[in-house]
mmCIF file of C-alpha atoms in Angstrom:
data_model
loop_
_atom_site.group_PDB
_atom_site.id
_atom_site.type_symbol
_atom_site.label_atom_id
_atom_site.label_comp_id
_atom_site.label_asym_id
_atom_site.label_seq_id
_atom_site.Cartn_x
_atom_site.Cartn_y
_atom_site.Cartn_z
ATOM 1 C CA UNK A 17 23.579 -14.956 20.921
ATOM 2 C CA UNK A 18 25.275 -18.334 20.940
ATOM 3 C CA UNK A 19 28.282 -18.932 23.188
ATOM 4 C CA UNK A 20 30.311 -22.013 24.013
ATOM 5 C CA UNK A 21 32.242 -21.773 27.294
ATOM 6 C CA UNK A 22 34.980 -23.975 28.692
ATOM 7 C CA UNK A 23 34.473 -22.584 32.222
ATOM 8 C CA UNK A 24 31.573 -22.613 34.658
ATOM 9 C CA UNK A 25 29.051 -19.802 34.157
ATOM 10 C CA UNK A 26 26.303 -18.137 36.183
ATOM 11 C CA UNK A 27 22.991 -18.504 34.316
ATOM 12 C CA UNK A 28 21.384 -15.731 36.398
ATOM 13 C CA UNK A 29 23.942 -13.199 35.164
ATOM 14 C CA UNK A 30 23.142 -13.947 31.526
ATOM 15 C CA UNK A 31 19.379 -14.137 32.139
ATOM 16 C CA UNK A 32 19.392 -10.729 33.814
ATOM 17 C CA UNK A 33 21.166 -9.183 30.826
ATOM 18 C CA UNK A 34 18.873 -11.019 28.394
ATOM 19 C CA UNK A 35 15.769 -9.717 30.189
ATOM 20 C CA UNK A 36 17.102 -6.154 30.064
ATOM 21 C CA UNK A 37 17.789 -6.481 26.339
ATOM 22 C CA UNK A 38 14.251 -7.737 25.676
ATOM 23 C CA UNK A 39 12.018 -5.492 27.774
ATOM 24 C CA UNK A 40 9.550 -5.161 24.888
ATOM 25 C CA UNK A 41 8.884 -8.886 24.736
ATOM 26 C CA UNK A 42 5.800 -10.254 26.426
ATOM 27 C CA UNK A 43 7.428 -13.543 27.431
ATOM 28 C CA UNK A 44 10.835 -14.833 28.377
ATOM 29 C CA UNK A 45 11.234 -18.560 28.869
ATOM 30 C CA UNK A 46 14.460 -20.184 29.987
ATOM 31 C CA UNK A 47 15.867 -23.612 30.621
ATOM 32 C CA UNK A 48 19.039 -24.454 32.541
ATOM 33 C CA UNK A 49 20.367 -27.999 32.154
ATOM 34 C CA UNK A 50 22.677 -29.185 34.917
ATOM 35 C CA UNK A 51 24.990 -32.128 35.542
ATOM 36 C CA UNK A 52 22.909 -34.666 37.434
ATOM 37 C CA UNK A 53 23.314 -38.016 39.055
ATOM 38 C CA UNK A 54 22.189 -41.247 37.410
ATOM 39 C CA UNK A 55 18.477 -41.557 36.662
ATOM 40 C CA UNK A 56 16.779 -42.804 39.787
ATOM 41 C CA UNK A 57 19.641 -41.763 42.060
ATOM 42 C CA UNK A 58 18.584 -39.431 44.853
ATOM 43 C CA UNK A 59 20.900 -37.507 47.175
ATOM 44 C CA UNK A 60 21.309 -40.524 49.442
ATOM 45 C CA UNK A 61 22.625 -43.051 46.936
ATOM 46 C CA UNK A 62 26.212 -43.967 46.174
ATOM 47 C CA UNK A 63 26.582 -42.664 42.625
ATOM 48 C CA UNK A 64 29.984 -43.247 41.066
ATOM 49 C CA UNK A 65 29.735 -40.231 38.716
ATOM 50 C CA UNK A 66 32.750 -37.974 39.164
ATOM 51 C CA UNK A 67 32.109 -35.511 36.344
ATOM 52 C CA UNK A 68 30.728 -35.040 32.860
ATOM 53 C CA UNK A 69 33.030 -34.150 29.985
ATOM 54 C CA UNK A 70 31.852 -32.599 26.726
ATOM 55 C CA UNK A 71 34.158 -32.419 23.742
ATOM 56 C CA UNK A 72 33.434 -30.520 20.549
ATOM 57 C CA UNK A 73 34.746 -29.283 17.214
ATOM 58 C CA UNK A 74 34.622 -25.465 17.504
ATOM 59 C CA UNK A 75 33.403 -24.563 14.006
ATOM 60 C CA UNK A 76 31.136 -27.570 13.480
ATOM 61 C CA UNK A 77 29.548 -27.366 16.918
ATOM 62 C CA UNK A 78 28.941 -23.620 16.596
ATOM 63 C CA UNK A 79 27.370 -24.146 13.157
ATOM 64 C CA UNK A 80 25.143 -26.986 14.387
ATOM 65 C CA UNK A 81 23.812 -24.776 17.208
ATOM 66 C CA UNK A 82 23.306 -21.844 14.821
ATOM 67 C CA UNK A 83 21.295 -24.139 12.525
ATOM 68 C CA UNK A 84 19.073 -25.231 15.424
ATOM 69 C CA UNK A 85 18.483 -21.605 16.479
ATOM 70 C CA UNK A 86 17.723 -20.569 12.884
ATOM 71 C CA UNK A 87 15.202 -23.395 12.539
ATOM 72 C CA UNK A 88 13.466 -22.178 15.717
ATOM 73 C CA UNK A 89 13.334 -18.630 14.312
ATOM 74 C CA UNK A 90 11.757 -19.888 11.078
ATOM 75 C CA UNK A 91 9.208 -22.050 12.886
ATOM 76 C CA UNK A 92 8.082 -19.649 15.634
ATOM 77 C CA UNK A 93 7.645 -15.918 16.240
ATOM 78 C CA UNK A 94 10.652 -15.054 18.387
ATOM 79 C CA UNK A 95 12.253 -11.764 19.393
ATOM 80 C CA UNK A 96 15.577 -13.153 20.611
ATOM 81 C CA UNK A 97 17.438 -16.368 21.431
ATOM 82 C CA UNK A 98 20.268 -16.946 23.893
ATOM 83 C CA UNK A 99 22.109 -20.275 23.965
ATOM 84 C CA UNK A 100 25.098 -20.869 26.218
ATOM 85 C CA UNK A 101 26.633 -24.347 26.242
ATOM 86 C CA UNK A 102 29.509 -25.686 28.291
ATOM 87 C CA UNK A 103 32.347 -27.847 27.082
ATOM 88 C CA UNK A 104 35.126 -29.459 29.066
ATOM 89 C CA UNK A 105 34.782 -31.168 32.422
ATOM 90 C CA UNK A 106 31.838 -30.314 34.682
ATOM 91 C CA UNK A 107 31.027 -31.392 38.220
ATOM 92 C CA UNK A 108 27.669 -32.514 39.621
ATOM 93 C CA UNK A 109 25.329 -29.521 39.934
ATOM 94 C CA UNK A 110 27.130 -27.267 37.446
ATOM 95 C CA UNK A 111 25.164 -25.819 34.533
ATOM 96 C CA UNK A 112 25.691 -27.435 31.133
ATOM 97 C CA UNK A 113 23.357 -25.341 29.020
ATOM 98 C CA UNK A 114 21.246 -22.203 29.199
ATOM 99 C CA UNK A 115 18.539 -21.573 26.615
ATOM 100 C CA UNK A 116 16.545 -18.339 26.880
ATOM 101 C CA UNK A 117 13.833 -17.222 24.490
ATOM 102 C CA UNK A 118 12.168 -13.816 24.169
ATOM 103 C CA UNK A 119 8.867 -13.660 22.330
ATOM 104 C CA UNK A 120 5.697 -11.612 22.268
ATOM 105 C CA UNK A 121 3.702 -14.627 23.445
ATOM 106 C CA UNK A 122 4.381 -17.430 25.941
ATOM 107 C CA UNK A 123 3.444 -20.360 23.708
ATOM 108 C CA UNK A 124 6.106 -19.443 21.147
ATOM 109 C CA UNK A 125 8.669 -18.949 23.931
ATOM 110 C CA UNK A 126 7.914 -22.315 25.563
ATOM 111 C CA UNK A 127 7.822 -24.128 22.223
ATOM 112 C CA UNK A 128 11.110 -22.579 21.106
ATOM 113 C CA UNK A 129 12.928 -23.593 24.300
ATOM 114 C CA UNK A 130 11.608 -27.145 23.907
ATOM 115 C CA UNK A 131 12.472 -27.258 20.186
ATOM 116 C CA UNK A 132 16.007 -25.965 20.779
ATOM 117 C CA UNK A 133 16.672 -28.396 23.627
ATOM 118 C CA UNK A 134 15.474 -31.315 21.505
ATOM 119 C CA UNK A 135 17.870 -30.148 18.782
ATOM 120 C CA UNK A 136 20.774 -29.717 21.184
ATOM 121 C CA UNK A 137 20.227 -33.237 22.561
ATOM 122 C CA UNK A 138 20.112 -34.904 19.128
ATOM 123 C CA UNK A 139 21.747 -32.693 16.477
ATOM 124 C CA UNK A 140 24.359 -30.477 18.141
ATOM 125 C CA UNK A 141 27.873 -31.809 17.635
ATOM 126 C CA UNK A 142 29.112 -32.678 21.115
ATOM 127 C CA UNK A 143 30.780 -35.827 22.360
ATOM 128 C CA UNK A 144 29.704 -36.595 25.920
ATOM 129 C CA UNK A 145 31.554 -38.782 28.382
ATOM 130 C CA UNK A 146 30.704 -39.616 31.988
ATOM 131 C CA UNK A 147 33.818 -39.834 34.135
ATOM 132 C CA UNK A 148 33.089 -42.544 36.720
ATOM 133 C CA UNK A 149 34.949 -44.344 39.471
ATOM 134 C CA UNK A 150 33.946 -47.599 37.763
ATOM 135 C CA UNK A 151 35.237 -46.453 34.345
ATOM 136 C CA UNK A 152 34.437 -43.790 31.782
ATOM 137 C CA UNK A 153 31.353 -44.161 29.564
ATOM 138 C CA UNK A 154 30.675 -42.407 26.256
ATOM 139 C CA UNK A 155 27.049 -41.247 26.166
ATOM 140 C CA UNK A 156 24.821 -41.238 23.076
ATOM 141 C CA UNK A 157 21.384 -39.625 22.771
ATOM 142 C CA UNK A 158 18.649 -41.908 24.101
ATOM 143 C CA UNK A 159 15.788 -43.333 22.045
ATOM 144 C CA UNK A 160 13.491 -40.958 23.944
ATOM 145 C CA UNK A 161 15.639 -37.977 22.872
ATOM 146 C CA UNK A 162 15.113 -38.894 19.212
ATOM 147 C CA UNK A 163 11.387 -39.478 19.795
ATOM 148 C CA UNK A 164 11.112 -36.044 21.401
ATOM 149 C CA UNK A 165 12.914 -34.415 18.462
ATOM 150 C CA UNK A 166 10.700 -36.256 15.951
ATOM 151 C CA UNK A 167 7.653 -34.347 17.250
ATOM 152 C CA UNK A 168 8.887 -31.297 15.345
ATOM 153 C CA UNK A 169 8.954 -32.906 11.887
#
């Protein structure tokens, strides 16, 4: 299942349902990405991040995520995939993305979650902007994101 939400969501709710739907799988691996402060900024620093805003094109973004999930299915032995991605404005600490994988074996589940996240970071059609006190900044994938994704070629 692939869903794109414009409201906050509770990852635990969806993970509980996903686990119940995949009781025959030997492994379930999940990843929850959350809005964070700047790299290197701990809870005591004065970060000027107000929120993160993700924009998208409904059909193109959905298709790009479907393509990433299909590629994972072709590459690995998977029982099920769940991808939930937020759009709109999100505050610090809110979930951005949930990826859950059900598989007979843990290695396929871990690899699929990693593969899908690398695809979401570099190939999914989202436009990301940090809303800051000092001025908004459009965010592009980092060099490291592309290097991570290149491992799968």
